[in-house]
Amino acid sequence: MDIPGYLYPASSPPLLMYQIKLFRFVSSWGTVHIHRGKAELALDISVVLFDLGGVLVKLNGPEALMRLSGYSKSREEVRSAWRQCSAVKEFETGRINLNVFAERVIRDLDLPVSLGTFLQDYPTWMNQLHSEAIDVLEMASQRCRIAALSNISAVHWRELESALTEAPVFEHTVLSFDTGWMKPERGAYLAAIERLGEPPDQVLFLDDSEANVVQARRMGMRAEQARNADEAGAMLRNLFSNRE
């Protein structure tokens, strides 16, 4: 059986380790039911794979950038500028160091702040969990395995590790600064599938980005959009109620 082309990241280095393990999963995909009922889906899910920022973690970056700009830019303007700044992807995939990243962000976003001010402020952008996050993780961990798939810098991950000390431990953390891939790039999902060791259709992925959810579904995962921990908790309670 041929492996579908969408399992190969475009213009990527060989991913033989992923491909070998994925072949076993892909070869059984003929039995996957696309339009399954909730009860059947609940029984099939082996892993809940969480995005971090947005779903479990408060995203304070846009407000921080507005403040650092002296409130000369709107929320949408700073979000757009952030997405267009190439240093963001390079830093969150581990290709440049913190100082280079900070200097380029200050320049590209025309922020009227010093390097020292930015470096002091940046770690605080992603260090607070949503109030429901730990309860959601506890609920999920009591019923299946839990893992994380996130676009995140090493700096923010260090901050989050402290915030997560009282939460159930993720069995796997698939993080962009470590893998070199960012969602919705296919390599990010391949890395997650390989580490989880489960057929993709037995993984439920929750993310606040519609684009990331769509790509996860293309990769064979069950995926839903959850914009915060409250929405994630409601989805999981509804799902797991069908197991009882």
JSON list of N, CA, C and O in Angstrom, two decimals, residues 209-241:
[
{"chain": "A", "resi": 209, "resn": "SER", "atom": "N", "xyz": [-6.42, 27.05, 16.92]},
{"chain": "A", "resi": 209, "resn": "SER", "atom": "CA", "xyz": [-6.29, 27.52, 15.54]},
{"chain": "A", "resi": 209, "resn": "SER", "atom": "C", "xyz": [-7.03, 26.59, 14.58]},
{"chain": "A", "resi": 209, "resn": "SER", "atom": "O", "xyz": [-6.77, 25.39, 14.55]},
{"chain": "A", "resi": 210, "resn": "GLU", "atom": "N", "xyz": [-7.91, 27.16, 13.78]},
{"chain": "A", "resi": 210, "resn": "GLU", "atom": "CA", "xyz": [-8.64, 26.36, 12.80]},
{"chain": "A", "resi": 210, "resn": "GLU", "atom": "C", "xyz": [-7.70, 25.72, 11.79]},
{"chain": "A", "resi": 210, "resn": "GLU", "atom": "O", "xyz": [-7.88, 24.56, 11.41]},
{"chain": "A", "resi": 211, "resn": "ALA", "atom": "N", "xyz": [-6.67, 26.46, 11.35]},
{"chain": "A", "resi": 211, "resn": "ALA", "atom": "CA", "xyz": [-5.72, 25.92, 10.39]},
{"chain": "A", "resi": 211, "resn": "ALA", "atom": "C", "xyz": [-5.00, 24.69, 10.95]},
{"chain": "A", "resi": 211, "resn": "ALA", "atom": "O", "xyz": [-4.77, 23.70, 10.23]},
{"chain": "A", "resi": 212, "resn": "ASN", "atom": "N", "xyz": [-4.65, 24.73, 12.22]},
{"chain": "A", "resi": 212, "resn": "ASN", "atom": "CA", "xyz": [-3.97, 23.60, 12.84]},
{"chain": "A", "resi": 212, "resn": "ASN", "atom": "C", "xyz": [-4.89, 22.39, 12.98]},
{"chain": "A", "resi": 212, "resn": "ASN", "atom": "O", "xyz": [-4.45, 21.24, 12.83]},
{"chain": "A", "resi": 213, "resn": "VAL", "atom": "N", "xyz": [-6.15, 22.65, 13.26]},
{"chain": "A", "resi": 213, "resn": "VAL", "atom": "CA", "xyz": [-7.13, 21.58, 13.37]},
{"chain": "A", "resi": 213, "resn": "VAL", "atom": "C", "xyz": [-7.35, 20.92, 12.01]},
{"chain": "A", "resi": 213, "resn": "VAL", "atom": "O", "xyz": [-7.39, 19.69, 11.89]},
{"chain": "A", "resi": 214, "resn": "VAL", "atom": "N", "xyz": [-7.48, 21.72, 10.97]},
{"chain": "A", "resi": 214, "resn": "VAL", "atom": "CA", "xyz": [-7.68, 21.19, 9.62]},
{"chain": "A", "resi": 214, "resn": "VAL", "atom": "C", "xyz": [-6.52, 20.30, 9.21]},
{"chain": "A", "resi": 214, "resn": "VAL", "atom": "O", "xyz": [-6.71, 19.21, 8.67]},
{"chain": "A", "resi": 215, "resn": "GLN", "atom": "N", "xyz": [-5.29, 20.76, 9.47]},
{"chain": "A", "resi": 215, "resn": "GLN", "atom": "CA", "xyz": [-4.13, 19.96, 9.10]},
{"chain": "A", "resi": 215, "resn": "GLN", "atom": "C", "xyz": [-4.07, 18.66, 9.89]},
{"chain": "A", "resi": 215, "resn": "GLN", "atom": "O", "xyz": [-3.73, 17.60, 9.35]},
{"chain": "A", "resi": 216, "resn": "ALA", "atom": "N", "xyz": [-4.43, 18.71, 11.17]},
{"chain": "A", "resi": 216, "resn": "ALA", "atom": "CA", "xyz": [-4.43, 17.49, 11.98]},
{"chain": "A", "resi": 216, "resn": "ALA", "atom": "C", "xyz": [-5.41, 16.46, 11.40]},
{"chain": "A", "resi": 216, "resn": "ALA", "atom": "O", "xyz": [-5.11, 15.26, 11.35]},
{"chain": "A", "resi": 217, "resn": "ARG", "atom": "N", "xyz": [-6.56, 16.92, 10.95]},
{"chain": "A", "resi": 217, "resn": "ARG", "atom": "CA", "xyz": [-7.54, 16.01, 10.34]},
{"chain": "A", "resi": 217, "resn": "ARG", "atom": "C", "xyz": [-6.99, 15.41, 9.05]},
{"chain": "A", "resi": 217, "resn": "ARG", "atom": "O", "xyz": [-7.21, 14.24, 8.75]},
{"chain": "A", "resi": 218, "resn": "ARG", "atom": "N", "xyz": [-6.26, 16.21, 8.29]},
{"chain": "A", "resi": 218, "resn": "ARG", "atom": "CA", "xyz": [-5.65, 15.70, 7.06]},
{"chain": "A", "resi": 218, "resn": "ARG", "atom": "C", "xyz": [-4.65, 14.60, 7.37]},
{"chain": "A", "resi": 218, "resn": "ARG", "atom": "O", "xyz": [-4.43, 13.69, 6.56]},
{"chain": "A", "resi": 219, "resn": "MET", "atom": "N", "xyz": [-4.03, 14.68, 8.54]},
{"chain": "A", "resi": 219, "resn": "MET", "atom": "CA", "xyz": [-3.05, 13.69, 8.94]},
{"chain": "A", "resi": 219, "resn": "MET", "atom": "C", "xyz": [-3.69, 12.45, 9.56]},
{"chain": "A", "resi": 219, "resn": "MET", "atom": "O", "xyz": [-3.01, 11.53, 9.98]},
{"chain": "A", "resi": 220, "resn": "GLY", "atom": "N", "xyz": [-5.02, 12.44, 9.63]},
{"chain": "A", "resi": 220, "resn": "GLY", "atom": "CA", "xyz": [-5.72, 11.27, 10.14]},
{"chain": "A", "resi": 220, "resn": "GLY", "atom": "C", "xyz": [-6.15, 11.36, 11.58]},
{"chain": "A", "resi": 220, "resn": "GLY", "atom": "O", "xyz": [-6.77, 10.43, 12.10]},
{"chain": "A", "resi": 221, "resn": "MET", "atom": "N", "xyz": [-5.82, 12.46, 12.26]},
{"chain": "A", "resi": 221, "resn": "MET", "atom": "CA", "xyz": [-6.22, 12.62, 13.65]},
{"chain": "A", "resi": 221, "resn": "MET", "atom": "C", "xyz": [-7.68, 13.05, 13.75]},
{"chain": "A", "resi": 221, "resn": "MET", "atom": "O", "xyz": [-8.24, 13.64, 12.83]},
{"chain": "A", "resi": 222, "resn": "ARG", "atom": "N", "xyz": [-8.28, 12.77, 14.88]},
{"chain": "A", "resi": 222, "resn": "ARG", "atom": "CA", "xyz": [-9.53, 13.42, 15.26]},
{"chain": "A", "resi": 222, "resn": "ARG", "atom": "C", "xyz": [-9.14, 14.75, 15.88]},
{"chain": "A", "resi": 222, "resn": "ARG", "atom": "O", "xyz": [-8.30, 14.79, 16.78]},
{"chain": "A", "resi": 223, "resn": "ALA", "atom": "N", "xyz": [-9.67, 15.85, 15.42]},
{"chain": "A", "resi": 223, "resn": "ALA", "atom": "CA", "xyz": [-9.24, 17.16, 15.90]},
{"chain": "A", "resi": 223, "resn": "ALA", "atom": "C", "xyz": [-10.44, 18.09, 16.04]},
{"chain": "A", "resi": 223, "resn": "ALA", "atom": "O", "xyz": [-11.35, 18.06, 15.22]},
{"chain": "A", "resi": 224, "resn": "GLU", "atom": "N", "xyz": [-10.40, 18.91, 17.08]},
{"chain": "A", "resi": 224, "resn": "GLU", "atom": "CA", "xyz": [-11.46, 19.88, 17.33]},
{"chain": "A", "resi": 224, "resn": "GLU", "atom": "C", "xyz": [-10.84, 21.20, 17.75]},
{"chain": "A", "resi": 224, "resn": "GLU", "atom": "O", "xyz": [-9.77, 21.24, 18.37]},
{"chain": "A", "resi": 225, "resn": "GLN", "atom": "N", "xyz": [-11.53, 22.30, 17.43]},
{"chain": "A", "resi": 225, "resn": "GLN", "atom": "CA", "xyz": [-11.06, 23.62, 17.83]},
{"chain": "A", "resi": 225, "resn": "GLN", "atom": "C", "xyz": [-11.59, 23.95, 19.21]},
{"chain": "A", "resi": 225, "resn": "GLN", "atom": "O", "xyz": [-12.79, 23.88, 19.48]},
{"chain": "A", "resi": 226, "resn": "ALA", "atom": "N", "xyz": [-10.67, 24.28, 20.13]},
{"chain": "A", "resi": 226, "resn": "ALA", "atom": "CA", "xyz": [-11.02, 24.71, 21.48]},
{"chain": "A", "resi": 226, "resn": "ALA", "atom": "C", "xyz": [-10.26, 26.00, 21.75]},
{"chain": "A", "resi": 226, "resn": "ALA", "atom": "O", "xyz": [-9.03, 26.00, 21.78]},
{"chain": "A", "resi": 227, "resn": "ARG", "atom": "N", "xyz": [-10.95, 27.09, 21.94]},
{"chain": "A", "resi": 227, "resn": "ARG", "atom": "CA", "xyz": [-10.31, 28.40, 22.06]},
{"chain": "A", "resi": 227, "resn": "ARG", "atom": "C", "xyz": [-9.80, 28.69, 23.46]},
{"chain": "A", "resi": 227, "resn": "ARG", "atom": "O", "xyz": [-9.06, 29.66, 23.65]},
{"chain": "A", "resi": 228, "resn": "ASN", "atom": "N", "xyz": [-10.14, 27.86, 24.42]},
{"chain": "A", "resi": 228, "resn": "ASN", "atom": "CA", "xyz": [-9.65, 28.03, 25.79]},
{"chain": "A", "resi": 228, "resn": "ASN", "atom": "C", "xyz": [-9.92, 26.75, 26.56]},
{"chain": "A", "resi": 228, "resn": "ASN", "atom": "O", "xyz": [-10.49, 25.78, 26.03]},
{"chain": "A", "resi": 229, "resn": "ALA", "atom": "N", "xyz": [-9.51, 26.74, 27.84]},
{"chain": "A", "resi": 229, "resn": "ALA", "atom": "CA", "xyz": [-9.66, 25.53, 28.64]},
{"chain": "A", "resi": 229, "resn": "ALA", "atom": "C", "xyz": [-11.12, 25.20, 28.93]},
{"chain": "A", "resi": 229, "resn": "ALA", "atom": "O", "xyz": [-11.49, 24.03, 29.05]},
{"chain": "A", "resi": 230, "resn": "ASP", "atom": "N", "xyz": [-11.98, 26.22, 29.04]},
{"chain": "A", "resi": 230, "resn": "ASP", "atom": "CA", "xyz": [-13.40, 25.97, 29.26]},
{"chain": "A", "resi": 230, "resn": "ASP", "atom": "C", "xyz": [-13.99, 25.17, 28.11]},
{"chain": "A", "resi": 230, "resn": "ASP", "atom": "O", "xyz": [-14.73, 24.20, 28.32]},
{"chain": "A", "resi": 231, "resn": "GLU", "atom": "N", "xyz": [-13.68, 25.58, 26.87]},
{"chain": "A", "resi": 231, "resn": "GLU", "atom": "CA", "xyz": [-14.20, 24.87, 25.71]},
{"chain": "A", "resi": 231, "resn": "GLU", "atom": "C", "xyz": [-13.62, 23.47, 25.63]},
{"chain": "A", "resi": 231, "resn": "GLU", "atom": "O", "xyz": [-14.33, 22.51, 25.30]},
{"chain": "A", "resi": 232, "resn": "ALA", "atom": "N", "xyz": [-12.33, 23.33, 25.93]},
{"chain": "A", "resi": 232, "resn": "ALA", "atom": "CA", "xyz": [-11.71, 22.01, 25.91]},
{"chain": "A", "resi": 232, "resn": "ALA", "atom": "C", "xyz": [-12.36, 21.09, 26.94]},
{"chain": "A", "resi": 232, "resn": "ALA", "atom": "O", "xyz": [-12.66, 19.92, 26.66]},
{"chain": "A", "resi": 233, "resn": "GLY", "atom": "N", "xyz": [-12.62, 21.63, 28.13]},
{"chain": "A", "resi": 233, "resn": "GLY", "atom": "CA", "xyz": [-13.25, 20.83, 29.18]},
{"chain": "A", "resi": 233, "resn": "GLY", "atom": "C", "xyz": [-14.65, 20.40, 28.80]},
{"chain": "A", "resi": 233, "resn": "GLY", "atom": "O", "xyz": [-15.04, 19.24, 29.04]},
{"chain": "A", "resi": 234, "resn": "ALA", "atom": "N", "xyz": [-15.43, 21.29, 28.20]},
{"chain": "A", "resi": 234, "resn": "ALA", "atom": "CA", "xyz": [-16.78, 20.94, 27.78]},
{"chain": "A", "resi": 234, "resn": "ALA", "atom": "C", "xyz": [-16.77, 19.84, 26.73]},
{"chain": "A", "resi": 234, "resn": "ALA", "atom": "O", "xyz": [-17.57, 18.89, 26.78]},
{"chain": "A", "resi": 235, "resn": "MET", "atom": "N", "xyz": [-15.85, 19.94, 25.78]},
{"chain": "A", "resi": 235, "resn": "MET", "atom": "CA", "xyz": [-15.73, 18.90, 24.74]},
{"chain": "A", "resi": 235, "resn": "MET", "atom": "C", "xyz": [-15.38, 17.55, 25.35]},
{"chain": "A", "resi": 235, "resn": "MET", "atom": "O", "xyz": [-15.96, 16.52, 25.00]},
{"chain": "A", "resi": 236, "resn": "LEU", "atom": "N", "xyz": [-14.42, 17.55, 26.26]},
{"chain": "A", "resi": 236, "resn": "LEU", "atom": "CA", "xyz": [-13.97, 16.29, 26.85]},
{"chain": "A", "resi": 236, "resn": "LEU", "atom": "C", "xyz": [-15.04, 15.69, 27.76]},
{"chain": "A", "resi": 236, "resn": "LEU", "atom": "O", "xyz": [-15.22, 14.46, 27.77]},
{"chain": "A", "resi": 237, "resn": "ARG", "atom": "N", "xyz": [-15.75, 16.50, 28.53]},
{"chain": "A", "resi": 237, "resn": "ARG", "atom": "CA", "xyz": [-16.82, 15.97, 29.37]},
{"chain": "A", "resi": 237, "resn": "ARG", "atom": "C", "xyz": [-17.90, 15.34, 28.52]},
{"chain": "A", "resi": 237, "resn": "ARG", "atom": "O", "xyz": [-18.41, 14.24, 28.84]},
{"chain": "A", "resi": 238, "resn": "ASN", "atom": "N", "xyz": [-18.25, 15.97, 27.42]},
{"chain": "A", "resi": 238, "resn": "ASN", "atom": "CA", "xyz": [-19.25, 15.42, 26.52]},
{"chain": "A", "resi": 238, "resn": "ASN", "atom": "C", "xyz": [-18.77, 14.12, 25.90]},
{"chain": "A", "resi": 238, "resn": "ASN", "atom": "O", "xyz": [-19.51, 13.14, 25.78]},
{"chain": "A", "resi": 239, "resn": "LEU", "atom": "N", "xyz": [-17.49, 14.09, 25.52]},
{"chain": "A", "resi": 239, "resn": "LEU", "atom": "CA", "xyz": [-16.92, 12.90, 24.91]},
{"chain": "A", "resi": 239, "resn": "LEU", "atom": "C", "xyz": [-16.85, 11.75, 25.89]},
{"chain": "A", "resi": 239, "resn": "LEU", "atom": "O", "xyz": [-17.31, 10.64, 25.61]},
{"chain": "A", "resi": 240, "resn": "PHE", "atom": "N", "xyz": [-16.30, 12.00, 27.07]},
{"chain": "A", "resi": 240, "resn": "PHE", "atom": "CA", "xyz": [-16.07, 10.91, 28.02]},
{"chain": "A", "resi": 240, "resn": "PHE", "atom": "C", "xyz": [-17.36, 10.42, 28.65]},
{"chain": "A", "resi": 240, "resn": "PHE", "atom": "O", "xyz": [-17.41, 9.30, 29.17]},
{"chain": "A", "resi": 241, "resn": "SER", "atom": "N", "xyz": [-18.41, 11.24, 28.64]},
{"chain": "A", "resi": 241, "resn": "SER", "atom": "CA", "xyz": [-19.68, 10.78, 29.19]},
{"chain": "A", "resi": 241, "resn": "SER", "atom": "C", "xyz": [-20.23, 9.59, 28.42]},
{"chain": "A", "resi": 241, "resn": "SER", "atom": "O", "xyz": [-21.02, 8.80, 28.94]}
]
